[in-house]
Structures are given as C-alpha cells and as structure tokens.
Amino acid sequence: DVGQGDSIIIQYGTSSMIIDAGTNASTNSLVAAIKKLGIAKFDIVIGTHPHEDHIGGMDAVINTFDIGKIYMPKASATTKTFEDVLLAIKNKGLTVTTPIPGATFNLGDDVQCNILAPNSLSYTDLNNYSIVIKMVYGNTSFLFTGDAQADSEKEMLSKGYNLKADVLKVGHHGSNSSTTPEFLKAV
C-alpha cells in the first residue's frame, strides 16, 4: 500500500522485480514491507516514468537494497524526487537502461518480460513515456502499463504487439485518459 501511487513487487523463486516505488510519503512503509517479504536484492527495478507517485520511494529502494538492472525511460523532470533517484543511482555506481520496445528480459529462468512502450522519442505528457511490460509465466500473462495514456496505447496497437493478457494493471490509476476501449479489447 503506497497510498495514491503505484508500486508492484514480483517474486519468482529467488528473483525479485519492483515496478515503481510509490510516493515520497509512503517510502518508510514500502521499505518495511519489502524487508518483511525477505527481499534483499531486486534483480530488476523499473521506474515507469518520472512522476512522484511512481518514483517517490525509488531512491530509498536503491539505497537500501542490492540492485541489478534499472530501467527508466528517456524522460526527465525538474523535481527533487527525480533528482534524488538519479543521485541514488549515481552514488551506487549504477547505470540506467533505456527501454527498447520489442526487447525482452527474464526474471529467473521461466518468467519472460517484453517491453512494449514507450514507442516515441517525445510526448507532450510525461505519462506517455511510461514503460509498459508484458510478463509471461507459462500460460499466464500480466500487462503492467504504468500511466500510459491513449496516445501510447494507440502506438502499441498500431505496432501489432500481442497485448492479450490474463491480468491488466489499468493505466493511470483507472483514469479516463487510459485503458481505452480499443486497448481493453486487445487485452
């Protein structure tokens, strides 16, 4: 529970991934919850886009736990929250991997993650820079959309990506800017 924000933790065997890290206000409860789960390392860290309700606790996650690979879009913000995340990455000697649509990575041996967005180099709304991940384990799939809005959804549809999934994390907290009927039908 990260309040009015997003944070999803995925564990598979001894591998762990976090997608977003909630708000600044929820940082202490997030870190405590992660420790309670017994997680010491995140193999994959994804900051979907640089809004405070998604990366507020990301600096604490990076500072507190061992980190493998960090994915963040080529988008920036002039906020202290974003600067704190960049500073935490720099202080640990880590680098950021820019998501490439169509690329895949694994979590453990059996979980495949496909990067589906962002598909453009620039957007007018930071939400559309959101990294969208389709995660497949056996015959079960999950679609994590961050705050991707209608523009990003249209791009994914036009690229012909397989969006069909068993579980959908709706875009932008369920607001009317995201999860368009066309996108929902494809999922």
mmCIF file of C-alpha atoms in Angstrom:
data_model
loop_
_atom_site.group_PDB
_atom_site.id
_atom_site.type_symbol
_atom_site.label_atom_id
_atom_site.label_comp_id
_atom_site.label_asym_id
_atom_site.label_seq_id
_atom_site.Cartn_x
_atom_site.Cartn_y
_atom_site.Cartn_z
ATOM 1 C CA ASP A 1 0.000 0.000 0.000
ATOM 2 C CA VAL A 2 1.733 3.142 -1.225
ATOM 3 C CA GLY A 3 -1.240 5.481 -0.947
ATOM 4 C CA GLN A 4 -2.154 7.406 -4.081
ATOM 5 C CA GLY A 5 0.617 5.889 -6.164
ATOM 6 C CA ASP A 6 1.913 2.711 -7.765
ATOM 7 C CA SER A 7 4.306 0.002 -6.673
ATOM 8 C CA ILE A 8 4.279 -3.634 -7.726
ATOM 9 C CA ILE A 9 6.652 -6.288 -6.430
ATOM 10 C CA ILE A 10 7.084 -9.547 -8.306
ATOM 11 C CA GLN A 11 8.933 -12.506 -6.826
ATOM 12 C CA TYR A 12 9.826 -15.681 -8.679
ATOM 13 C CA GLY A 13 11.991 -18.155 -6.825
ATOM 14 C CA THR A 14 14.965 -16.164 -5.598
ATOM 15 C CA SER A 15 14.454 -13.392 -8.187
ATOM 16 C CA SER A 16 12.634 -10.140 -7.484
ATOM 17 C CA MET A 17 11.462 -7.159 -9.528
ATOM 18 C CA ILE A 18 9.879 -3.882 -8.483
ATOM 19 C CA ILE A 19 7.823 -1.751 -10.846
ATOM 20 C CA ASP A 20 7.619 1.762 -9.376
ATOM 21 C CA ALA A 21 8.054 2.662 -5.724
ATOM 22 C CA GLY A 22 5.098 4.758 -4.630
ATOM 23 C CA THR A 23 5.113 8.240 -3.177
ATOM 24 C CA ASN A 24 7.624 10.062 -1.000
ATOM 25 C CA ALA A 25 5.135 9.810 1.893
ATOM 26 C CA SER A 26 4.908 6.022 1.590
ATOM 27 C CA THR A 27 8.666 5.385 1.481
ATOM 28 C CA ASN A 28 9.089 4.074 5.034
ATOM 29 C CA SER A 29 6.136 1.690 4.821
ATOM 30 C CA LEU A 30 7.321 0.442 1.401
ATOM 31 C CA VAL A 31 10.848 -0.298 2.630
ATOM 32 C CA ALA A 32 9.429 -2.032 5.733
ATOM 33 C CA ALA A 33 7.089 -4.155 3.580
ATOM 34 C CA ILE A 34 9.959 -5.182 1.289
ATOM 35 C CA LYS A 35 12.095 -6.201 4.285
ATOM 36 C CA LYS A 36 9.142 -8.165 5.718
ATOM 37 C CA LEU A 37 8.975 -10.084 2.417
ATOM 38 C CA GLY A 38 12.619 -11.054 2.965
ATOM 39 C CA ILE A 39 13.860 -9.341 -0.183
ATOM 40 C CA ALA A 40 17.489 -8.195 -0.055
ATOM 41 C CA LYS A 41 18.023 -7.692 -3.795
ATOM 42 C CA PHE A 42 15.969 -6.543 -6.758
ATOM 43 C CA ASP A 43 17.249 -8.098 -9.968
ATOM 44 C CA ILE A 44 15.140 -5.634 -11.949
ATOM 45 C CA VAL A 45 13.991 -2.131 -10.975
ATOM 46 C CA ILE A 46 11.579 -0.293 -13.251
ATOM 47 C CA GLY A 47 10.726 3.372 -12.851
ATOM 48 C CA THR A 48 7.922 3.629 -15.390
ATOM 49 C CA HIS A 49 8.098 7.428 -15.660
ATOM 50 C CA PRO A 50 9.370 10.334 -13.530
ATOM 51 C CA HIS A 51 6.230 11.274 -11.573
ATOM 52 C CA GLU A 52 6.437 11.410 -7.766
ATOM 53 C CA ASP A 53 3.591 8.940 -7.239
ATOM 54 C CA HIS A 54 5.633 6.296 -9.085
ATOM 55 C CA ILE A 55 9.252 7.066 -8.130
ATOM 56 C CA GLY A 56 8.839 8.743 -4.730
ATOM 57 C CA GLY A 57 10.361 5.815 -2.855
ATOM 58 C CA MET A 58 12.733 4.710 -5.616
ATOM 59 C CA ASP A 59 15.781 6.432 -4.114
ATOM 60 C CA ALA A 60 15.202 4.628 -0.792
ATOM 61 C CA VAL A 61 14.798 1.281 -2.591
ATOM 62 C CA ILE A 62 18.058 1.851 -4.475
ATOM 63 C CA ASN A 63 19.878 2.991 -1.319
ATOM 64 C CA THR A 64 18.548 0.173 0.899
ATOM 65 C CA PHE A 65 18.683 -2.933 -1.291
ATOM 66 C CA ASP A 66 21.100 -4.567 -3.721
ATOM 67 C CA ILE A 67 20.109 -3.638 -7.250
ATOM 68 C CA GLY A 68 20.686 -5.466 -10.529
ATOM 69 C CA LYS A 69 19.373 -3.621 -13.580
ATOM 70 C CA ILE A 70 17.420 -0.355 -13.623
ATOM 71 C CA TYR A 71 15.052 0.554 -16.465
ATOM 72 C CA MET A 72 13.813 4.119 -16.863
ATOM 73 C CA PRO A 73 12.535 5.927 -19.963
ATOM 74 C CA LYS A 74 14.425 8.759 -21.635
ATOM 75 C CA ALA A 75 12.291 11.341 -19.864
ATOM 76 C CA SER A 76 13.272 13.761 -17.159
ATOM 77 C CA ALA A 77 11.677 16.025 -14.604
ATOM 78 C CA THR A 78 12.985 19.027 -12.713
ATOM 79 C CA THR A 79 11.667 17.753 -9.391
ATOM 80 C CA LYS A 80 13.669 17.000 -6.264
ATOM 81 C CA THR A 81 12.145 13.498 -6.313
ATOM 82 C CA PHE A 82 13.619 12.760 -9.754
ATOM 83 C CA GLU A 83 16.958 14.295 -8.772
ATOM 84 C CA ASP A 84 17.021 12.112 -5.626
ATOM 85 C CA VAL A 85 16.549 8.980 -7.753
ATOM 86 C CA LEU A 86 19.358 9.988 -10.124
ATOM 87 C CA LEU A 87 21.638 10.755 -7.178
ATOM 88 C CA ALA A 88 20.937 7.352 -5.584
ATOM 89 C CA ILE A 89 21.747 5.642 -8.910
ATOM 90 C CA LYS A 90 24.977 7.631 -9.262
ATOM 91 C CA ASN A 91 26.075 7.087 -5.639
ATOM 92 C CA LYS A 92 25.742 3.301 -6.035
ATOM 93 C CA GLY A 93 27.662 3.335 -9.327
ATOM 94 C CA LEU A 94 24.656 2.008 -11.237
ATOM 95 C CA THR A 95 23.552 2.895 -14.751
ATOM 96 C CA VAL A 96 20.102 3.276 -16.267
ATOM 97 C CA THR A 97 18.976 1.070 -19.145
ATOM 98 C CA THR A 98 16.633 2.760 -21.606
ATOM 99 C CA PRO A 99 13.728 0.507 -22.556
ATOM 100 C CA ILE A 100 13.632 -0.603 -26.191
ATOM 101 C CA PRO A 101 10.174 -1.671 -27.404
ATOM 102 C CA GLY A 102 10.252 -5.264 -28.584
ATOM 103 C CA ALA A 103 13.177 -6.159 -26.319
ATOM 104 C CA THR A 104 12.813 -8.866 -23.692
ATOM 105 C CA PHE A 105 14.450 -9.779 -20.411
ATOM 106 C CA ASN A 106 13.945 -12.635 -17.971
ATOM 107 C CA LEU A 107 13.178 -12.746 -14.278
ATOM 108 C CA GLY A 108 14.703 -16.004 -13.150
ATOM 109 C CA ASP A 109 14.606 -18.865 -15.625
ATOM 110 C CA ASP A 110 10.917 -19.046 -16.506
ATOM 111 C CA VAL A 111 9.462 -15.534 -16.459
ATOM 112 C CA GLN A 112 9.792 -13.532 -19.676
ATOM 113 C CA CYS A 113 9.193 -9.794 -19.750
ATOM 114 C CA ASN A 114 8.513 -7.973 -23.020
ATOM 115 C CA ILE A 115 8.925 -4.216 -23.281
ATOM 116 C CA LEU A 116 6.011 -2.741 -25.270
ATOM 117 C CA ALA A 117 6.376 1.010 -24.651
ATOM 118 C CA PRO A 118 7.285 3.844 -24.856
ATOM 119 C CA ASN A 119 7.378 3.846 -28.661
ATOM 120 C CA SER A 120 8.122 7.510 -29.418
ATOM 121 C CA LEU A 121 11.050 9.736 -28.542
ATOM 122 C CA SER A 122 8.909 12.598 -27.279
ATOM 123 C CA TYR A 123 5.447 13.131 -25.847
ATOM 124 C CA THR A 124 3.631 16.196 -24.559
ATOM 125 C CA ASP A 125 2.504 14.306 -21.444
ATOM 126 C CA LEU A 126 5.077 12.552 -19.211
ATOM 127 C CA ASN A 127 2.590 9.725 -18.582
ATOM 128 C CA ASN A 128 3.021 8.501 -22.166
ATOM 129 C CA TYR A 129 6.729 7.842 -21.526
ATOM 130 C CA SER A 130 5.584 5.048 -19.202
ATOM 131 C CA ILE A 131 7.379 1.750 -19.612
ATOM 132 C CA VAL A 132 4.816 -0.942 -20.413
ATOM 133 C CA ILE A 133 5.797 -4.534 -19.627
ATOM 134 C CA LYS A 134 4.064 -7.751 -20.588
ATOM 135 C CA MET A 135 5.172 -10.513 -18.247
ATOM 136 C CA VAL A 136 4.608 -14.150 -19.228
ATOM 137 C CA TYR A 137 4.937 -17.149 -16.926
ATOM 138 C CA GLY A 138 3.839 -20.429 -18.522
ATOM 139 C CA ASN A 139 0.305 -19.854 -19.801
ATOM 140 C CA THR A 140 -0.328 -16.834 -17.577
ATOM 141 C CA SER A 141 0.409 -13.248 -18.595
ATOM 142 C CA PHE A 142 0.292 -9.865 -16.940
ATOM 143 C CA LEU A 143 0.294 -6.409 -18.528
ATOM 144 C CA PHE A 144 1.777 -3.574 -16.456
ATOM 145 C CA THR A 145 1.003 -0.198 -18.039
ATOM 146 C CA GLY A 146 2.249 2.471 -15.628
ATOM 147 C CA ASP A 147 0.405 5.665 -16.503
ATOM 148 C CA ALA A 148 0.437 5.092 -20.287
ATOM 149 C CA GLN A 149 -2.406 7.043 -21.832
ATOM 150 C CA ALA A 150 -4.421 6.789 -25.047
ATOM 151 C CA ASP A 151 -1.534 8.011 -27.270
ATOM 152 C CA SER A 152 0.791 5.256 -26.042
ATOM 153 C CA GLU A 153 -1.989 2.669 -26.214
ATOM 154 C CA LYS A 154 -2.661 3.583 -29.872
ATOM 155 C CA GLU A 155 1.037 3.163 -30.655
ATOM 156 C CA MET A 156 1.118 -0.300 -29.097
ATOM 157 C CA LEU A 157 -1.996 -1.275 -31.051
ATOM 158 C CA SER A 158 -0.577 0.054 -34.334
ATOM 159 C CA LYS A 159 2.689 -1.848 -33.798
ATOM 160 C CA GLY A 160 0.680 -5.066 -33.628
ATOM 161 C CA TYR A 161 2.035 -6.143 -30.246
ATOM 162 C CA ASN A 162 0.337 -9.122 -28.635
ATOM 163 C CA LEU A 163 -1.438 -7.314 -25.806
ATOM 164 C CA LYS A 164 -3.596 -10.246 -24.732
ATOM 165 C CA ALA A 165 -3.132 -10.802 -21.005
ATOM 166 C CA ASP A 166 -4.827 -12.556 -18.117
ATOM 167 C CA VAL A 167 -4.206 -9.685 -15.711
ATOM 168 C CA LEU A 168 -4.192 -5.980 -16.599
ATOM 169 C CA LYS A 169 -2.852 -3.252 -14.351
ATOM 170 C CA VAL A 170 -5.055 -0.471 -15.741
ATOM 171 C CA GLY A 171 -3.343 2.676 -16.949
ATOM 172 C CA HIS A 172 -3.081 5.884 -14.928
ATOM 173 C CA HIS A 173 -4.854 4.563 -11.840
ATOM 174 C CA GLY A 174 -8.031 3.913 -13.803
ATOM 175 C CA SER A 175 -8.472 7.492 -15.012
ATOM 176 C CA ASN A 176 -10.379 8.254 -18.210
ATOM 177 C CA SER A 177 -7.124 9.143 -20.036
ATOM 178 C CA SER A 178 -6.129 5.480 -20.253
ATOM 179 C CA THR A 179 -7.397 1.946 -20.850
ATOM 180 C CA THR A 180 -9.325 2.949 -23.966
ATOM 181 C CA PRO A 181 -11.989 0.551 -25.267
ATOM 182 C CA GLU A 182 -9.769 -0.486 -28.214
ATOM 183 C CA PHE A 183 -6.848 -1.232 -25.921
ATOM 184 C CA LEU A 184 -9.020 -3.103 -23.440
ATOM 185 C CA LYS A 185 -10.499 -5.211 -26.234
ATOM 186 C CA ALA A 186 -6.986 -6.178 -27.406
ATOM 187 C CA VAL A 187 -6.005 -7.136 -23.872
#
